[in-house]
Coordinates of C-alpha atoms in Angstrom, one line a residue:
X29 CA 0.0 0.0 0.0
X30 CA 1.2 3.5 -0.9
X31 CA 0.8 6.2 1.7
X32 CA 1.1 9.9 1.8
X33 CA 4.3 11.3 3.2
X34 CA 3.4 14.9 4.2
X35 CA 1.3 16.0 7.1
X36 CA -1.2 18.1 5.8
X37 CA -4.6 17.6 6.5
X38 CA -7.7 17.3 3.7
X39 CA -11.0 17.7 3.5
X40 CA -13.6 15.6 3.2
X41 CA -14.5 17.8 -0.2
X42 CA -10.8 17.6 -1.6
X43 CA -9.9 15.4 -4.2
X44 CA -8.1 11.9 -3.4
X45 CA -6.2 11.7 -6.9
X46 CA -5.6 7.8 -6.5
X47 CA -8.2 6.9 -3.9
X48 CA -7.0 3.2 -4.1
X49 CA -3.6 3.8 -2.9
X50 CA -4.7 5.2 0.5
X51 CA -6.1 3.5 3.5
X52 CA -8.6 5.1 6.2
X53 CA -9.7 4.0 10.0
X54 CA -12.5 5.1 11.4
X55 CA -15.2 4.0 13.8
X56 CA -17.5 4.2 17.0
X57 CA -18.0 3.3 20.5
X58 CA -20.4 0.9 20.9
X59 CA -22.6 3.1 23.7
X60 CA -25.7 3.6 22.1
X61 CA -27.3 4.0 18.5
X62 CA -25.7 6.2 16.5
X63 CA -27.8 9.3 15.6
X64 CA -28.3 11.8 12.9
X65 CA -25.2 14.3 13.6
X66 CA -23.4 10.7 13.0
X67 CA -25.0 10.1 9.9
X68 CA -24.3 13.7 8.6
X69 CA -20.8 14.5 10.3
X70 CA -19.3 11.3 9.7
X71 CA -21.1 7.9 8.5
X72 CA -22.5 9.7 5.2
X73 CA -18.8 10.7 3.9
X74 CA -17.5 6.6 5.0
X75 CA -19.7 5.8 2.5
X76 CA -18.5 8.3 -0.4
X77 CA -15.1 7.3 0.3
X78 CA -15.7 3.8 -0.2
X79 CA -17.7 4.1 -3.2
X80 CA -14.6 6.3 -4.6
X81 CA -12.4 3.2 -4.4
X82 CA -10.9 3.8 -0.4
X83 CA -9.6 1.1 1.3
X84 CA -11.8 1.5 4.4
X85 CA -11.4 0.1 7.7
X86 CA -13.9 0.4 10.2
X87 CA -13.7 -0.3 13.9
X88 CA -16.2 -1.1 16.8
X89 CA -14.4 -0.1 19.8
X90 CA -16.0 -2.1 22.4
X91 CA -12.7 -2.0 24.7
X92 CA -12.4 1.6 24.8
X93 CA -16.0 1.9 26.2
X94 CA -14.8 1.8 29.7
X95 CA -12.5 4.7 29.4
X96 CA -15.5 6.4 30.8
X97 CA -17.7 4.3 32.5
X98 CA -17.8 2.0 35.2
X99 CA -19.4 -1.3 33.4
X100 CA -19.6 -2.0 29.3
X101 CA -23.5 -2.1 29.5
X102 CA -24.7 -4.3 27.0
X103 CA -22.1 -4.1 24.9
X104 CA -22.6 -7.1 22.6
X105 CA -26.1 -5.5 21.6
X106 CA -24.7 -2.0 21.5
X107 CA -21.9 -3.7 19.2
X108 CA -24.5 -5.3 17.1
X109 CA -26.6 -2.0 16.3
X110 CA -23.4 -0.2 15.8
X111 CA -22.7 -2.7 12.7
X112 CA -26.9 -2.7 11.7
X113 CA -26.3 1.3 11.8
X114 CA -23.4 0.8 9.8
X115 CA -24.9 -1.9 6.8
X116 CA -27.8 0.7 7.0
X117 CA -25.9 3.6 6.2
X118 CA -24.3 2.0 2.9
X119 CA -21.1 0.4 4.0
X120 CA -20.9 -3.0 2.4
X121 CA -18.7 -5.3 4.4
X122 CA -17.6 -6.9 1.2
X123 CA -15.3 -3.3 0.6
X124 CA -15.3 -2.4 4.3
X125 CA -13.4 -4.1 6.8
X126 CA -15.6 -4.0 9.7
X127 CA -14.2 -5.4 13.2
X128 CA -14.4 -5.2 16.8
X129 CA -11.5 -3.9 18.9
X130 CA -11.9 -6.8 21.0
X131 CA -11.5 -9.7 18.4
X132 CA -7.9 -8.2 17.7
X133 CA -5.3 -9.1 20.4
X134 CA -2.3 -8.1 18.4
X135 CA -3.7 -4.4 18.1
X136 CA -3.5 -3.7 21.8
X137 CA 0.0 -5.1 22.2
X138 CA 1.1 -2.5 20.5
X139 CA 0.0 -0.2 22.6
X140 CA 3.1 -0.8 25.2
X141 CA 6.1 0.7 22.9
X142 CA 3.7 3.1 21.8
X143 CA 3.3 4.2 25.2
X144 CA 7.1 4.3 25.9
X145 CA 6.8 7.3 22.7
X146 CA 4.0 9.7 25.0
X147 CA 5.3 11.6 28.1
X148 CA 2.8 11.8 30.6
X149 CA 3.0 15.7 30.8
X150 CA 2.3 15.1 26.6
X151 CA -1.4 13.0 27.7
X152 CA -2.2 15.3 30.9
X153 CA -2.5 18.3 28.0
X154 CA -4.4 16.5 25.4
X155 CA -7.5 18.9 25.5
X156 CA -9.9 16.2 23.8
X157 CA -9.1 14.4 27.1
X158 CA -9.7 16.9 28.9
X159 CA -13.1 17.4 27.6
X160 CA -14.1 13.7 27.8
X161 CA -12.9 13.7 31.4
X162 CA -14.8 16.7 32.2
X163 CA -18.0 14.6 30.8
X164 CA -17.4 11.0 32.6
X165 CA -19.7 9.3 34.6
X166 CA -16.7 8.6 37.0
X167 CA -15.5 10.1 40.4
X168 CA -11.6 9.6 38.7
X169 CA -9.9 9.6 35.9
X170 CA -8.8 5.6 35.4
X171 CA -5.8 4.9 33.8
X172 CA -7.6 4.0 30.4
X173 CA -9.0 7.2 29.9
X174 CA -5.9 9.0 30.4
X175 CA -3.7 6.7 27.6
X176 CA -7.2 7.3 25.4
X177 CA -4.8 9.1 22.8
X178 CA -2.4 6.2 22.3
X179 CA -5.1 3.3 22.3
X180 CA -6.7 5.5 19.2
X181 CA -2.8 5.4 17.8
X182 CA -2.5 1.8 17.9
X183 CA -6.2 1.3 16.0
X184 CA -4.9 3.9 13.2
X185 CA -1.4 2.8 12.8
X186 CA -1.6 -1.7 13.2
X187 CA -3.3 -0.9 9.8
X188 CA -1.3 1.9 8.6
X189 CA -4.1 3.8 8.0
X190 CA -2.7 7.2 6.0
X191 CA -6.3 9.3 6.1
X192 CA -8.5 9.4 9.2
X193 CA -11.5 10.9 9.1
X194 CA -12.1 13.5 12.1
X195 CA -13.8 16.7 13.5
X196 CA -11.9 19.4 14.4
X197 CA -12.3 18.4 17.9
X198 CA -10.7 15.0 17.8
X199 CA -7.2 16.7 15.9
X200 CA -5.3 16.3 19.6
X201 CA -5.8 12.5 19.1
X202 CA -4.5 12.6 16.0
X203 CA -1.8 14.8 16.3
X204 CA -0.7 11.9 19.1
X205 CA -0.7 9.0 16.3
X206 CA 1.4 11.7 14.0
X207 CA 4.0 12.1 16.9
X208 CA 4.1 8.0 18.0
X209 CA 4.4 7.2 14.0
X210 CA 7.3 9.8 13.7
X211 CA 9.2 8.7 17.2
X212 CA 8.9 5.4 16.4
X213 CA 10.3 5.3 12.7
X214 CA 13.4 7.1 13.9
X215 CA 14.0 4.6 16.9
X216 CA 13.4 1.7 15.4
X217 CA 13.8 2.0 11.4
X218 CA 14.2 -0.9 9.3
X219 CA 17.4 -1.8 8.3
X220 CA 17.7 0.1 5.1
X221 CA 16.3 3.1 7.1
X222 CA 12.7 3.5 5.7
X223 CA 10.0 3.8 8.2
X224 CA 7.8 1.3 9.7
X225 CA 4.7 3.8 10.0
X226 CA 2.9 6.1 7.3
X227 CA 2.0 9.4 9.3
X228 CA -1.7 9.8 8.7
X229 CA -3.0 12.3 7.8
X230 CA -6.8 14.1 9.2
X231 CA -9.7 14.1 6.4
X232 CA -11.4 16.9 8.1
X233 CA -15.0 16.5 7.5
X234 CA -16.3 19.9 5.8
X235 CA -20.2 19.1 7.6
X236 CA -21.4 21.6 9.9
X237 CA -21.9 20.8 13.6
X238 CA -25.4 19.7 14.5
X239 CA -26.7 20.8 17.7
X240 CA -28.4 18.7 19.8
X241 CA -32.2 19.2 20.8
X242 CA -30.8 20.7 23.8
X243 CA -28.6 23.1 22.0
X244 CA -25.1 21.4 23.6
X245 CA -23.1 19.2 21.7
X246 CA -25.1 16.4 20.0
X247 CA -24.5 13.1 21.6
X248 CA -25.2 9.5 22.6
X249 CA -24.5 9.6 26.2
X250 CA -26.6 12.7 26.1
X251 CA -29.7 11.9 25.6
X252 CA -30.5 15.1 22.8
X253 CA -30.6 13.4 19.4
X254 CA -32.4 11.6 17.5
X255 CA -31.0 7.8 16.8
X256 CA -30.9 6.8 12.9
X257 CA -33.6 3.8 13.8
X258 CA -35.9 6.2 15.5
X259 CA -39.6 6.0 14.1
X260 CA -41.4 8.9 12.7
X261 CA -43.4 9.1 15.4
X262 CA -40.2 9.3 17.9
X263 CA -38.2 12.1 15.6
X264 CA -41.1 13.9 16.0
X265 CA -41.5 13.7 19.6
X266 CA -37.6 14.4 19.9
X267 CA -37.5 17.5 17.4
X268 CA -40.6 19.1 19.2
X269 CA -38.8 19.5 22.3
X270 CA -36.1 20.9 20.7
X271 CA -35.2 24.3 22.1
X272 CA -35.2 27.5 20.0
X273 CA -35.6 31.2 20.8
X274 CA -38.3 33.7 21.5
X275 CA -37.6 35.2 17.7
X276 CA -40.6 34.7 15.6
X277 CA -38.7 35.0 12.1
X278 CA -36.4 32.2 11.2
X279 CA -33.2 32.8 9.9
X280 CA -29.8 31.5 9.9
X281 CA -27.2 32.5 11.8
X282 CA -25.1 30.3 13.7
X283 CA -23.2 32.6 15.4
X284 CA -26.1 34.4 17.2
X285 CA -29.0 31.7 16.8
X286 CA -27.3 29.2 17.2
X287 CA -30.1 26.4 18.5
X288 CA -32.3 27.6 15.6
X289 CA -30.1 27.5 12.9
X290 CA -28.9 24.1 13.6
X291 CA -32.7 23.2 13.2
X292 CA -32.3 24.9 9.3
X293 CA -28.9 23.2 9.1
X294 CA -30.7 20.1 9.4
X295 CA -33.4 20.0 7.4
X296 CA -31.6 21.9 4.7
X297 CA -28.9 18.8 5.0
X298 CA -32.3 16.5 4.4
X299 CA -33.3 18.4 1.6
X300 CA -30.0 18.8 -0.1
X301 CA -30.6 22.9 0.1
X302 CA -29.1 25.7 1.5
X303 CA -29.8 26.7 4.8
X304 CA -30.5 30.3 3.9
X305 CA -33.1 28.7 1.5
X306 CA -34.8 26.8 4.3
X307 CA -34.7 29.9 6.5
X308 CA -36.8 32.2 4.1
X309 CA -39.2 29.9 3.2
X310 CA -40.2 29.4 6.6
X311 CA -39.7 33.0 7.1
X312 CA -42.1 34.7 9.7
X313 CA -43.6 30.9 10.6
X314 CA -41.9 30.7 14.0
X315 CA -40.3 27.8 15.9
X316 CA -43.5 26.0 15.5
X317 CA -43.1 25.9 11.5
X318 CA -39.4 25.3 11.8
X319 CA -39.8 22.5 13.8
X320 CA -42.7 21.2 11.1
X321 CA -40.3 21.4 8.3
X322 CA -37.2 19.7 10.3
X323 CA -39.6 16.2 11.2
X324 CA -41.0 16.1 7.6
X325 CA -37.2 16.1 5.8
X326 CA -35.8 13.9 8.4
X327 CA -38.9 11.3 8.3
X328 CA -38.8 11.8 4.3
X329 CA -34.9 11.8 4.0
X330 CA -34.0 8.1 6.7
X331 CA -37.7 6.4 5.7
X332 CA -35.4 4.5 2.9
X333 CA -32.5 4.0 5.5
X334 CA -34.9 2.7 7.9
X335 CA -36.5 0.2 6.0
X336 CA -33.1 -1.0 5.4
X337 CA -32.2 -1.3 9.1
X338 CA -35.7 -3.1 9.9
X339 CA -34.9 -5.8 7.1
X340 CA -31.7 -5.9 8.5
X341 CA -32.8 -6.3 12.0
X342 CA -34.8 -9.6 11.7
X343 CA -31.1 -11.4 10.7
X344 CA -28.9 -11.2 13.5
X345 CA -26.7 -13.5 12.2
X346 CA -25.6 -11.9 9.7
X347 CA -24.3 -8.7 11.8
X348 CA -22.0 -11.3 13.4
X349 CA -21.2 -13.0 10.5
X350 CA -19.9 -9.7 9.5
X351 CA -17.9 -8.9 12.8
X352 CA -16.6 -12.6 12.4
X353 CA -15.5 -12.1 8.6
X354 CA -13.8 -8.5 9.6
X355 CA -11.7 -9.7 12.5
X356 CA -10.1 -12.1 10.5
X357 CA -9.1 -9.4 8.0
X358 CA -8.0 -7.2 10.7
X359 CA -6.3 -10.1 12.6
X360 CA -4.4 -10.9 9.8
X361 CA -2.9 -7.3 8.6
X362 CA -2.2 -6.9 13.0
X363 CA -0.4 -10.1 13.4
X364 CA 1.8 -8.5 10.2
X365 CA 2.3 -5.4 12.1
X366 CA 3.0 -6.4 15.4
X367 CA 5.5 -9.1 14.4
X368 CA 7.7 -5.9 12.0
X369 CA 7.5 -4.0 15.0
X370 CA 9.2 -6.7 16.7
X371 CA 11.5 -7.6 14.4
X372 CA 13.0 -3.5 13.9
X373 CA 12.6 -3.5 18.0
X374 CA 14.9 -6.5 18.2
X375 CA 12.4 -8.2 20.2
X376 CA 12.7 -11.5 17.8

């Protein structure tokens, strides 16, 4: 596999000039159903990038859910949704490597010389960290949460992923695979000096942030979105209780309106629009009319997705078969890895 040398990050819009020659990781924590700031931020672009020819590789991180939380509740059903929201979506397991964190032993051994590359002064300032820390469920920080950075290294470099698509928010984490990838090739190169790692770079996505229907940052653990196998009924409750302003006259304008305009921002998202579009048509209609429009693109946009992820639903098996069929990929390409990391360590 070819990889990209330099450091600069893309955009989801940019072109990829030989889309076959580069390799992207990506993938979820298996805490809850995924929802629709998922679908738009993240899940709809996996699925442009493997049409286009990407090798993609796509991980359930069901270890990594007790960086934050006390017990892995339900985790093989949470897994199995995560991979029904996933088939759902568009990505076809027979172009998608899709795995579970768990079903790949040689992946987390890495993660001991990769932590001998991080200071801890270098993990203690990573602000994502800080951020997730600042969200937990628990009374203190475990020991998991705080090497977070370098357990996301390990699942982008055992594959040598080159592109990783991320929100601005998650570029500390990345910027921690970058700095392990470099320390490592220049203590441990291969004998005729090239480097064991690519240094991969960010696909930034270029979606807008949704809000969630409480107007803070849209998430699982939450409780303020709306799941992709919500029923009409449901999205409806949800986006009624969405909070707006006292304004009357929809517009958009993020920067001062923000709870309404990431209402626009969504529908106009459904309806393949422009949010400005969305905003005078409602016009003088109020929150009431806004909220009207938002449930009938949504409803009208997933109906198609969620037929899929019924008909998917009733064959369980095949979500596992799936999980089966990806860890042996992965297992294979991480066995590789983890044995030329040995080998340039002297560890052989």
């Amino acid at each position: 596999m070819t990889t990209a040398t330099a450091v600069s990050d893309l955009t989801a819009s940019d072109p990829i000039a030989d889309p076959a020659a580069h390799r992207v990781l990506t993938g979820d924590r298996p805490t809850g159903p995924l929802h629709l700031g998922h679908y738009f931020g993240t899940l709809q672009n996996r699925v442009r990038l493997q049409d286009r020819g990407v090798e993609m590789f796509v991980l359930v991180a069901d270890y990594q859910v007790i960086t934050d939380r006390d017990l892995a509740d339900r985790l093989a059903e949470h897994t199995e949704n995560l991979v029904l929201d996933y088939l759902a979506a568009g990505l076809d397991p027979d172009r998608a490597t899709i795995f579970a964190h768990s079903a790949v032993p040689a992946l987390n051994q890495l993660l001991l010389p990769f932590l001998s590359l991080v200071s801890v002064a270098e993990l203690s300032r990573n602000p994502t960290v800080k951020d997730e820390i600042a969200h937990s469920s628990q009374a203190a920080v475990n020991g998991l949460m705080f090497t977070y950075p370098v357990h996301q290294a390990a699942d982008i470099l055992f594959c040598k992923a080159d592109l990783v698509p991320v929100g601005q928010d998650q570029l500390p984490h990345l910027e921690v695979a970058r700095t392990i990838a470099r320390r490592f090739n220049e203590r441990y190169p291969h004998a005729d000096g090239s480097a064991v790692f690519p240094r991969p770079k960010a696909l930034l996505s270029d979606a807008p942030m949704l809000l969630g229907t409480d107007g803070g940052k849209m998430s699982k653990s939450r409780g303020n979105a709306v799941s992709l196998g919500a029923t009409e009924d449901e999205t409806a409750r949800i986006i009624r209780g969405a909070k707006t302003d006292a304004e009357r006259r929809i517009s958009y304008d993020p920067a001062n309106r923000p709870e309404v305009s990431s209402l626009v921002l969504l529908a106009a998202l459904c309806q393949e629009r422009t949010p400005e579009a969305i905003a005078e048509e409602i016009g003088d209609g109020g929150a009431a009319a806004l909220k009207r429009t938002v449930t009938e693109s949504v409803n009208e946009y997933f109906r198609p997705l969620r037929a899929r992820r019924a008909e998917l639903a009733t064959d369980r098996g095949r979500l596992r078969q799936v999980l089966r069929d990806g860890a042996a990929r992965a297992n294979a390409i991480a066995d590789a890895t983890l044995a030329e990391v040995r080998e340039v360590m002297g560890a052989i």
